[in-house]
Amino acid sequence: MKDSYLIEIRLLGKSKCETRNLILQTSKEYNIQVSRPIPHITLVGGFNANNEAKLIQDFESISRKYGLISYLIDGIDIFPDSGVVYLDVQPSKELISYRRELRDKLQRYCNLCEYDFFEPFEFHSTIAMHLSREKAEYVKKKIRHDKKYSHRILRATLLKNGKILVEYDFVLRRMLSRRKALSKQGLSKTFKKLNDVNNQWFPPETHGKSFLIRIWKSLISKVHL
């Protein structure tokens, strides 16, 4: 059986905690099976690759071209045909470009899925899936969620068979092995460096030293797997 790869953005901080709670609450209230939820936004995949070393190299080289890419999470919607309820992600031009560049590079030697070629691409973070159309529409109507999150991508993650293979850190401008990606000390370095970045890079919700201290403490105590 071939290995399966996926490139995604994993939510961090307040949005991660609140989205995870929303997933768990929704699954409990509407009897939806869910394993350990990891809130994320898929960029490319799942897909198979014939050359893992080249995949990692291309992932890094493309990521290095970009700074801190912005996006906004706002609102709930559904994919009725596939029975998915999701948080809507409004991408910046840079995020659209980043995903397309990854896709176009990888399609030369990877077996990408059909969704990777849909334009405009529907950026989203899944709340529930594998539902009937009727249940998806019902859940969408019943969910009470008025949160809005304005973010910059701090790290992009390349998964192999559902586990972190490598991550690219846009703040430190370097690739991270699985061990370093999971390191609390490494994550603290990312946020200490972020604290030194000019305020123009911060999303509106992150202005102020007190916020940075709170999110830094939250993140290093909840390192993602």
Coordinates of N, CA and C in Angstrom, one line a residue:
M1 N 0.8 -1.2 0.0 CA 0.0 0.0 0.0 C 0.9 1.2 0.0
K2 N 0.6 2.2 -0.9 CA 1.4 3.4 -1.0 C 1.1 4.4 0.2
D3 N 2.2 5.1 0.5 CA 2.0 6.1 1.6 C 1.1 7.3 1.1
S4 N 0.4 7.8 2.0 CA -0.5 9.0 1.7 C 0.0 10.2 2.3
Y5 N 0.1 11.3 1.5 CA 0.6 12.6 2.0 C -0.5 13.7 1.9
L6 N -0.3 14.7 2.7 CA -1.2 15.8 2.8 C -0.5 17.0 3.2
I7 N -0.8 18.2 2.7 CA -0.2 19.5 3.1 C -1.4 20.3 3.7
E8 N -1.2 20.8 4.9 CA -2.2 21.5 5.6 C -1.7 22.6 6.5
I9 N -2.6 23.5 6.9 CA -2.3 24.5 7.9 C -3.0 24.0 9.2
R10 N -2.3 23.9 10.3 CA -3.0 23.5 11.6 C -3.3 24.8 12.4
L11 N -4.5 24.9 12.8 CA -4.9 26.1 13.6 C -4.1 26.1 14.9
L12 N -3.8 27.3 15.4 CA -3.1 27.4 16.7 C -3.8 28.4 17.6
G13 N -3.5 28.3 18.9 CA -4.0 29.2 19.9 C -5.5 29.1 20.1
K14 N -6.1 30.3 20.2 CA -7.5 30.4 20.6 C -8.4 29.7 19.5
S15 N -8.1 30.0 18.3 CA -8.9 29.4 17.2 C -8.9 27.8 17.2
K16 N -7.7 27.3 17.5 CA -7.5 25.8 17.6 C -8.4 25.3 18.8
C17 N -8.3 25.9 19.9 CA -9.1 25.4 21.1 C -10.6 25.5 20.9
E18 N -11.0 26.7 20.4 CA -12.5 26.9 20.2 C -13.0 26.0 19.0
T19 N -12.2 25.8 18.0 CA -12.7 25.0 16.9 C -12.7 23.5 17.3
R20 N -11.8 23.1 18.1 CA -11.8 21.7 18.6 C -13.0 21.5 19.5
N21 N -13.3 22.4 20.3 CA -14.5 22.3 21.2 C -15.7 22.3 20.4
L22 N -15.8 23.1 19.3 CA -17.0 23.1 18.4 C -17.1 21.7 17.8
I23 N -16.1 21.1 17.3 CA -16.1 19.8 16.7 C -16.6 18.8 17.7
L24 N -16.1 18.8 18.9 CA -16.5 17.8 19.9 C -17.9 18.0 20.4
Q25 N -18.3 19.3 20.5 CA -19.7 19.6 20.9 C -20.7 19.2 19.8
T26 N -20.4 19.4 18.6 CA -21.2 19.1 17.5 C -21.4 17.6 17.4
S27 N -20.3 16.8 17.5 CA -20.3 15.4 17.4 C -21.2 14.8 18.5
K28 N -21.1 15.4 19.7 CA -21.9 14.9 20.8 C -23.4 15.2 20.7
E29 N -23.7 16.4 20.3 CA -25.1 16.8 20.2 C -25.8 16.1 19.0
Y30 N -25.1 15.8 17.9 CA -25.8 15.3 16.8 C -25.3 13.8 16.4
N31 N -24.7 13.2 17.4 CA -24.4 11.8 17.3 C -23.5 11.5 16.0
I32 N -22.4 12.3 15.9 CA -21.5 12.2 14.8 C -20.2 11.6 15.3
Q33 N -19.7 10.5 14.7 CA -18.5 9.9 15.2 C -17.3 10.8 14.8
V34 N -16.4 10.9 15.8 CA -15.2 11.7 15.5 C -14.1 11.1 16.4
S35 N -12.9 11.1 15.8 CA -11.7 10.6 16.6 C -11.1 11.9 17.3
R36 N -9.8 11.9 17.5 CA -9.2 13.0 18.1 C -9.1 14.2 17.1
P37 N -9.9 15.2 17.3 CA -9.9 16.3 16.2 C -8.6 17.2 16.3
I38 N -8.1 17.4 15.1 CA -7.0 18.4 14.9 C -7.5 19.4 13.9
P39 N -7.9 20.6 14.4 CA -8.4 21.6 13.5 C -7.4 22.0 12.5
H40 N -7.7 22.0 11.2 CA -6.8 22.3 10.1 C -7.4 22.8 8.9
I41 N -6.6 23.3 8.0 CA -7.1 23.7 6.6 C -6.3 23.0 5.6
T42 N -6.9 22.1 4.8 CA -6.1 21.4 3.8 C -5.8 22.3 2.7
L43 N -4.5 22.1 2.2 CA -4.0 22.9 1.0 C -3.9 22.0 -0.2
V44 N -3.3 20.8 0.0 CA -3.1 19.9 -1.1 C -3.3 18.4 -0.5
G45 N -4.1 17.6 -1.2 CA -4.1 16.2 -0.8 C -5.5 15.8 -0.3
G46 N -5.4 14.5 0.1 CA -4.3 13.5 0.1 C -3.9 13.1 -1.3
F47 N -2.6 12.6 -1.3 CA -2.0 12.2 -2.6 C -0.9 11.2 -2.3
N48 N -0.5 10.5 -3.4 CA 0.6 9.6 -3.4 C 1.8 10.3 -4.1
A49 N 3.0 10.0 -3.6 CA 4.2 10.5 -4.2 C 5.2 9.4 -4.5
N50 N 5.9 9.5 -5.6 CA 6.9 8.5 -6.0 C 8.3 8.9 -5.5
N51 N 8.5 10.1 -5.0 CA 9.8 10.6 -4.6 C 9.6 11.5 -3.4
E52 N 9.7 10.9 -2.2 CA 9.5 11.7 -1.0 C 10.6 12.7 -0.8
A53 N 11.8 12.5 -1.1 CA 12.9 13.5 -0.9 C 12.6 14.7 -1.8
K54 N 12.1 14.5 -3.0 CA 11.8 15.6 -3.9 C 10.6 16.4 -3.4
L55 N 9.6 15.6 -2.8 CA 8.4 16.2 -2.3 C 8.8 17.2 -1.1
I56 N 9.6 16.8 -0.2 CA 10.1 17.6 0.9 C 10.9 18.8 0.3
Q57 N 11.7 18.6 -0.6 CA 12.5 19.7 -1.2 C 11.6 20.7 -1.9
D58 N 10.6 20.3 -2.6 CA 9.7 21.2 -3.3 C 8.8 22.0 -2.3
F59 N 8.4 21.2 -1.3 CA 7.6 21.9 -0.2 C 8.4 23.0 0.4
E60 N 9.6 22.8 0.7 CA 10.4 23.8 1.3 C 10.7 24.9 0.4
S61 N 11.1 24.7 -0.9 CA 11.5 25.7 -1.8 C 10.4 26.6 -2.1
I62 N 9.1 26.1 -2.2 CA 8.0 27.0 -2.5 C 7.6 27.8 -1.3
S63 N 7.6 27.1 -0.1 CA 7.3 27.8 1.1 C 8.2 29.0 1.4
R64 N 9.5 28.8 1.1 CA 10.5 29.9 1.3 C 10.2 31.2 0.5
K65 N 9.4 31.1 -0.5 CA 9.1 32.2 -1.3 C 8.1 33.2 -0.6
Y66 N 7.5 32.7 0.4 CA 6.4 33.5 1.0 C 6.7 33.9 2.5
G67 N 6.1 35.1 2.8 CA 6.2 35.6 4.2 C 5.1 35.0 5.0
L68 N 4.6 35.9 5.9 CA 3.5 35.4 6.8 C 2.2 35.7 6.1
I69 N 1.6 34.6 5.5 CA 0.4 34.6 4.7 C -0.9 34.8 5.5
S70 N -1.7 35.7 5.2 CA -2.9 36.0 6.0 C -4.1 35.2 5.4
Y71 N -5.1 35.0 6.3 CA -6.4 34.4 6.0 C -7.4 34.7 7.1
L72 N -8.7 34.6 6.8 CA -9.7 34.9 7.7 C -10.7 33.7 7.8
I73 N -11.0 33.3 9.0 CA -12.1 32.3 9.2 C -13.3 33.0 9.7
D74 N -14.4 32.8 9.0 CA -15.6 33.5 9.3 C -16.8 32.8 8.7
G75 N -17.7 32.3 9.5 CA -19.0 31.7 9.1 C -18.9 30.2 8.9
I76 N -20.1 29.6 8.9 CA -20.3 28.2 8.7 C -21.0 27.9 7.4
D77 N -20.6 26.8 6.7 CA -21.3 26.5 5.5 C -21.2 24.9 5.3
I78 N -21.7 24.4 4.2 CA -21.7 23.0 4.0 C -21.3 22.7 2.5
F79 N -20.8 21.5 2.3 CA -20.7 20.9 1.0 C -21.8 19.8 1.0
P80 N -22.9 20.1 0.4 CA -24.1 19.3 0.5 C -23.9 17.9 -0.1
D81 N -23.2 17.8 -1.3 CA -23.0 16.6 -2.0 C -22.1 15.6 -1.2
S82 N -21.2 16.1 -0.4 CA -20.3 15.2 0.3 C -20.6 15.2 1.8
G83 N -21.7 16.0 2.3 CA -22.1 15.9 3.6 C -21.1 16.5 4.6
V84 N -20.4 17.6 4.3 CA -19.4 18.2 5.1 C -19.9 19.5 5.7
V85 N -19.8 19.7 7.0 CA -20.1 21.0 7.6 C -18.7 21.6 8.0
Y86 N -18.5 22.9 7.6 CA -17.2 23.5 7.8 C -17.2 25.0 8.2
L87 N -16.1 25.4 8.7 CA -15.9 26.8 8.9 C -15.3 27.4 7.6
D88 N -15.9 28.5 7.2 CA -15.4 29.1 5.9 C -14.1 29.9 6.1
V89 N -13.2 29.6 5.2 CA -11.9 30.3 5.2 C -11.8 31.3 4.0
Q90 N -11.6 32.5 4.3 CA -11.5 33.5 3.3 C -10.0 33.8 3.0
P91 N -9.4 33.3 1.9 CA -8.0 33.4 1.7 C -7.5 34.7 1.2
S92 N -6.3 35.1 1.5 CA -5.7 36.2 0.8 C -5.1 35.8 -0.5
K93 N -4.7 36.8 -1.3 CA -4.2 36.4 -2.7 C -2.9 35.6 -2.5
E94 N -2.2 35.8 -1.4 CA -0.9 35.1 -1.2 C -1.2 33.6 -0.9
L95 N -2.3 33.4 -0.1 CA -2.7 32.0 0.2 C -3.1 31.2 -1.0
I96 N -3.9 31.9 -1.9 CA -4.4 31.3 -3.1 C -3.2 30.9 -4.0
S97 N -2.2 31.9 -4.1 CA -1.0 31.7 -4.9 C -0.2 30.5 -4.3
Y98 N 0.0 30.5 -3.0 CA 0.8 29.5 -2.4 C 0.3 28.1 -2.6
R99 N -1.0 27.9 -2.5 CA -1.7 26.6 -2.7 C -1.5 26.2 -4.2
R100 N -1.8 27.1 -5.1 CA -1.7 26.8 -6.5 C -0.3 26.4 -6.9
E101 N 0.7 27.1 -6.3 CA 2.1 26.8 -6.7 C 2.5 25.4 -6.2
L102 N 2.0 25.1 -5.0 CA 2.3 23.7 -4.5 C 1.6 22.7 -5.4
R103 N 0.4 22.9 -5.7 CA -0.4 22.0 -6.5 C 0.3 21.8 -7.9
D104 N 0.6 22.9 -8.5 CA 1.2 22.8 -9.9 C 2.6 22.1 -9.9
K105 N 3.3 22.3 -8.9 CA 4.6 21.7 -8.8 C 4.5 20.2 -8.5
L106 N 3.6 19.8 -7.6 CA 3.5 18.4 -7.2 C 2.8 17.6 -8.2
Q107 N 1.9 18.1 -9.0 CA 1.2 17.3 -9.9 C 2.1 16.7 -11.0
R108 N 3.3 17.2 -11.1 CA 4.2 16.6 -12.1 C 4.7 15.2 -11.8
Y109 N 4.6 14.9 -10.5 CA 5.1 13.5 -10.1 C 4.3 12.9 -8.9
C110 N 3.2 13.6 -8.5 CA 2.3 13.1 -7.5 C 0.9 12.8 -8.0
N111 N 0.2 11.9 -7.5 CA -1.2 11.6 -7.9 C -2.1 12.4 -7.0
L112 N -2.4 13.6 -7.4 CA -3.3 14.5 -6.6 C -4.7 14.1 -6.8
C113 N -5.6 14.5 -5.9 CA -7.0 14.2 -5.9 C -7.7 15.3 -6.8
E114 N -8.9 14.9 -7.2 CA -9.7 15.8 -8.1 C -10.0 17.2 -7.4
Y115 N -10.1 17.2 -6.1 CA -10.5 18.4 -5.4 C -9.4 19.5 -5.5
D116 N -8.1 19.0 -5.7 CA -7.0 19.9 -5.8 C -7.1 20.8 -7.0
F117 N -7.8 20.4 -8.0 CA -7.9 21.2 -9.3 C -9.2 22.0 -9.4
F118 N -10.0 22.0 -8.4 CA -11.2 22.8 -8.4 C -10.8 24.3 -8.3
E119 N -11.4 25.1 -9.1 CA -11.2 26.6 -9.0 C -12.5 27.3 -9.1
P120 N -12.8 28.2 -8.2 CA -11.9 28.6 -7.1 C -11.9 27.5 -6.0
F121 N -10.8 27.3 -5.4 CA -10.6 26.3 -4.4 C -11.4 26.7 -3.1
E122 N -12.1 25.8 -2.5 CA -12.9 26.1 -1.3 C -12.1 25.9 -0.1
F123 N -11.4 26.9 0.4 CA -10.6 26.8 1.6 C -11.6 26.6 2.8
H124 N -11.3 25.7 3.7 CA -12.3 25.4 4.8 C -11.6 24.6 5.9
S125 N -12.2 24.6 7.1 CA -11.8 23.8 8.2 C -13.0 23.0 8.6
T126 N -12.9 21.7 8.5 CA -14.0 20.8 8.7 C -14.5 20.7 10.1
I127 N -15.8 20.7 10.3 CA -16.4 20.5 11.6 C -17.0 19.1 11.7
A128 N -17.7 18.7 10.7 CA -18.3 17.3 10.7 C -18.3 16.9 9.2
M129 N -18.2 15.5 9.0 CA -18.2 15.0 7.7 C -18.9 13.7 7.6
H130 N -19.1 13.2 6.4 CA -19.8 11.9 6.1 C -21.2 11.9 6.6
L131 N -21.9 13.1 6.4 CA -23.3 13.2 6.8 C -24.2 13.2 5.5
S132 N -25.4 12.9 5.7 CA -26.4 13.0 4.6 C -26.6 14.5 4.3
R133 N -27.1 14.8 3.2 CA -27.4 16.2 2.8 C -28.3 16.8 3.8
E134 N -29.3 16.1 4.2 CA -30.3 16.6 5.1 C -29.7 16.9 6.5
K135 N -28.9 15.9 7.0 CA -28.3 16.1 8.3 C -27.3 17.3 8.3
A136 N -26.5 17.4 7.2 CA -25.6 18.5 7.1 C -26.3 19.8 7.2
E137 N -27.4 20.0 6.4 CA -28.2 21.2 6.4 C -28.8 21.5 7.8
Y138 N -29.2 20.4 8.5 CA -29.8 20.6 9.8 C -28.7 21.1 10.8
V139 N -27.6 20.4 10.8 CA -26.5 20.8 11.7 C -26.1 22.2 11.5
K140 N -25.9 22.6 10.2 CA -25.5 24.0 9.9 C -26.5 25.0 10.5
K141 N -27.8 24.7 10.4 CA -28.8 25.6 11.0 C -28.7 25.7 12.5
K142 N -28.4 24.6 13.1 CA -28.5 24.5 14.6 C -27.2 25.0 15.3
I143 N -26.1 24.9 14.6 CA -24.8 25.3 15.2 C -24.8 26.8 15.5
R144 N -24.4 27.2 16.7 CA -24.3 28.6 17.1 C -22.8 28.9 17.2
H145 N -22.3 29.6 16.2 CA -20.9 29.9 16.2 C -20.7 31.3 15.5
D146 N -20.4 32.3 16.2 CA -20.2 33.6 15.6 C -18.8 34.1 15.7
K147 N -17.8 33.2 15.9 CA -16.4 33.6 16.0 C -15.8 34.0 14.7
K148 N -14.9 34.9 14.7 CA -14.2 35.3 13.5 C -12.7 35.3 13.9
Y149 N -11.8 34.7 13.1 CA -10.4 34.6 13.4 C -9.6 35.2 12.2
S150 N -8.8 36.1 12.5 CA -7.9 36.7 11.5 C -6.5 36.2 11.8
H151 N -5.9 35.6 10.9 CA -4.6 34.9 11.2 C -3.5 35.1 10.1
R152 N -2.3 34.8 10.4 CA -1.2 34.6 9.5 C -0.7 33.2 9.7
I153 N -0.3 32.6 8.6 CA 0.3 31.2 8.7 C 1.6 31.2 9.3
L154 N 1.8 30.6 10.4 CA 3.1 30.5 11.1 C 3.8 29.3 10.6
R155 N 3.1 28.2 10.4 CA 3.7 26.9 10.0 C 2.8 26.2 9.0
A156 N 3.4 25.6 8.0 CA 2.7 24.7 7.1 C 3.2 23.3 7.3
T157 N 2.3 22.3 7.3 CA 2.6 20.9 7.7 C 2.5 20.0 6.6
L158 N 3.5 19.1 6.4 CA 3.4 18.0 5.4 C 3.3 16.7 6.2
L159 N 2.1 16.1 6.0 CA 1.8 14.8 6.7 C 2.1 13.6 5.9
K160 N 2.5 12.5 6.5 CA 2.7 11.2 5.9 C 1.9 10.2 6.7
N161 N 0.9 9.6 6.0 CA 0.0 8.6 6.7 C -0.6 9.2 8.0
G162 N -1.0 10.5 7.9 CA -1.7 11.1 9.1 C -0.8 11.7 10.1
K163 N 0.5 11.5 10.0 CA 1.4 12.0 11.0 C 2.4 13.1 10.4
I164 N 2.8 14.0 11.2 CA 3.8 15.0 10.7 C 5.0 14.4 10.2
L165 N 5.3 14.7 9.0 CA 6.6 14.3 8.4 C 7.6 15.5 8.6
V166 N 7.3 16.7 8.1 CA 8.1 17.9 8.3 C 7.1 19.1 8.4
E167 N 7.6 20.2 8.9 CA 6.9 21.4 8.9 C 7.8 22.5 8.4
Y168 N 7.2 23.5 7.7 CA 8.0 24.7 7.4 C 7.5 25.8 8.3
D169 N 8.5 26.5 9.0 CA 8.2 27.6 9.9 C 8.4 28.9 9.2
F170 N 7.3 29.7 8.9 CA 7.4 30.9 8.2 C 8.0 32.0 9.0
V171 N 8.0 31.9 10.3 CA 8.6 32.9 11.2 C 10.1 32.7 11.3
L172 N 10.6 31.4 11.5 CA 12.0 31.1 11.7 C 12.6 30.9 10.3
R173 N 11.8 30.8 9.2 CA 12.3 30.6 7.9 C 13.1 29.4 7.7
R174 N 12.6 28.2 8.3 CA 13.4 27.0 8.2 C 12.4 25.8 8.2
M175 N 12.9 24.7 7.7 CA 12.2 23.4 7.8 C 12.4 22.8 9.2
L176 N 11.4 22.1 9.7 CA 11.5 21.4 11.0 C 11.2 19.9 10.8
S177 N 12.0 19.1 11.4 CA 11.8 17.7 11.4 C 10.5 17.4 12.3
R178 N 10.0 16.2 12.3 CA 8.9 15.8 13.1 C 9.2 16.1 14.6
R179 N 10.4 15.8 15.0 CA 10.8 16.0 16.4 C 10.8 17.5 16.8
K180 N 11.3 18.3 15.9 CA 11.4 19.7 16.2 C 10.0 20.3 16.0
A181 N 9.2 19.8 15.1 CA 7.8 20.4 15.0 C 7.0 20.1 16.2
L182 N 7.3 19.1 16.9 CA 6.5 18.7 18.1 C 7.1 19.3 19.4
S183 N 8.3 19.9 19.3 CA 9.0 20.4 20.4 C 8.4 21.7 21.0
K184 N 8.1 21.7 22.3 CA 7.6 22.9 23.0 C 8.6 24.0 23.0
Q185 N 9.9 23.6 23.1 CA 10.9 24.6 23.1 C 11.0 25.3 21.7
G186 N 10.9 24.4 20.7 CA 10.9 25.0 19.3 C 9.7 25.9 19.0
L187 N 8.6 25.6 19.5 CA 7.4 26.5 19.4 C 7.6 27.8 20.1
S188 N 8.2 27.7 21.3 CA 8.5 29.0 22.0 C 9.4 29.9 21.2
K189 N 10.4 29.3 20.5 CA 11.3 30.1 19.7 C 10.6 30.8 18.6
T190 N 9.6 30.1 18.0 CA 8.8 30.7 16.9 C 8.1 31.9 17.5
F191 N 7.5 31.8 18.6 CA 6.7 32.9 19.2 C 7.6 34.0 19.7
K192 N 8.7 33.7 20.2 CA 9.6 34.7 20.7 C 10.1 35.6 19.5
K193 N 10.4 34.9 18.3 CA 10.8 35.6 17.1 C 9.6 36.4 16.6
L194 N 8.4 35.8 16.6 CA 7.3 36.6 16.2 C 7.1 37.9 17.0
N195 N 7.4 37.8 18.2 CA 7.3 39.0 19.1 C 8.2 40.1 18.7
D196 N 9.3 39.8 17.9 CA 10.2 40.8 17.4 C 9.9 41.3 16.1
V197 N 8.9 40.7 15.4 CA 8.5 41.1 14.1 C 7.7 42.4 14.2
N198 N 7.8 43.2 13.2 CA 7.1 44.5 13.2 C 5.6 44.3 13.3
N199 N 4.9 45.2 14.0 CA 3.5 45.1 14.2 C 2.6 44.9 13.0
Q200 N 3.2 45.3 11.8 CA 2.4 45.2 10.6 C 2.1 43.7 10.3
W201 N 2.8 42.8 10.9 CA 2.6 41.4 10.6 C 1.5 40.8 11.4
F202 N 1.2 41.4 12.5 CA 0.2 40.9 13.5 C -1.2 41.0 13.0
P203 N -2.0 39.9 13.1 CA -3.5 40.1 12.8 C -4.1 41.0 13.8
P204 N -5.2 41.6 13.5 CA -5.9 42.6 14.5 C -6.0 42.0 15.9
E205 N -6.4 40.7 16.0 CA -6.6 40.2 17.3 C -5.4 40.0 18.2
T206 N -4.2 40.1 17.5 CA -3.0 39.9 18.3 C -2.2 41.1 18.7
H207 N -2.8 42.3 18.5 CA -2.1 43.5 19.0 C -1.9 43.5 20.5
G208 N -0.7 43.8 20.9 CA -0.5 44.0 22.4 C 0.3 42.9 23.0
K209 N 1.1 43.3 23.9 CA 2.0 42.3 24.6 C 1.3 41.3 25.4
S210 N 0.2 41.7 26.0 CA -0.5 40.8 26.9 C -1.1 39.6 26.1
F211 N -1.5 39.9 24.8 CA -2.1 38.8 24.0 C -0.9 37.8 23.7
L212 N 0.2 38.4 23.3 CA 1.3 37.5 22.9 C 1.8 36.6 24.1
I213 N 1.7 37.1 25.3 CA 2.1 36.3 26.4 C 1.1 35.2 26.6
R214 N -0.2 35.5 26.5 CA -1.3 34.5 26.7 C -1.2 33.4 25.6
I215 N -1.1 33.8 24.4 CA -1.0 32.8 23.3 C 0.2 32.0 23.4
W216 N 1.3 32.6 23.7 CA 2.6 31.8 23.8 C 2.5 30.7 24.9
K217 N 1.9 31.1 26.1 CA 1.7 30.1 27.2 C 0.8 29.0 26.7
S218 N -0.3 29.4 26.0 CA -1.3 28.4 25.6 C -0.7 27.4 24.6
L219 N 0.1 27.9 23.6 CA 0.6 27.1 22.6 C 1.6 26.1 23.1
I220 N 2.6 26.6 23.9 CA 3.6 25.6 24.4 C 3.1 24.6 25.3
S221 N 1.9 24.8 25.8 CA 1.3 23.8 26.7 C 0.4 22.8 25.9
K222 N 0.1 23.1 24.6 CA -0.8 22.3 23.8 C -0.1 22.1 22.4
V223 N 1.0 21.5 22.4 CA 1.7 21.2 21.2 C 0.9 20.2 20.4
H224 N 0.8 20.4 19.1 CA 0.0 19.5 18.2 C 0.8 18.3 17.9
L225 N 0.1 17.2 17.5 CA 0.8 15.9 17.1 C 0.8 15.8 15.6

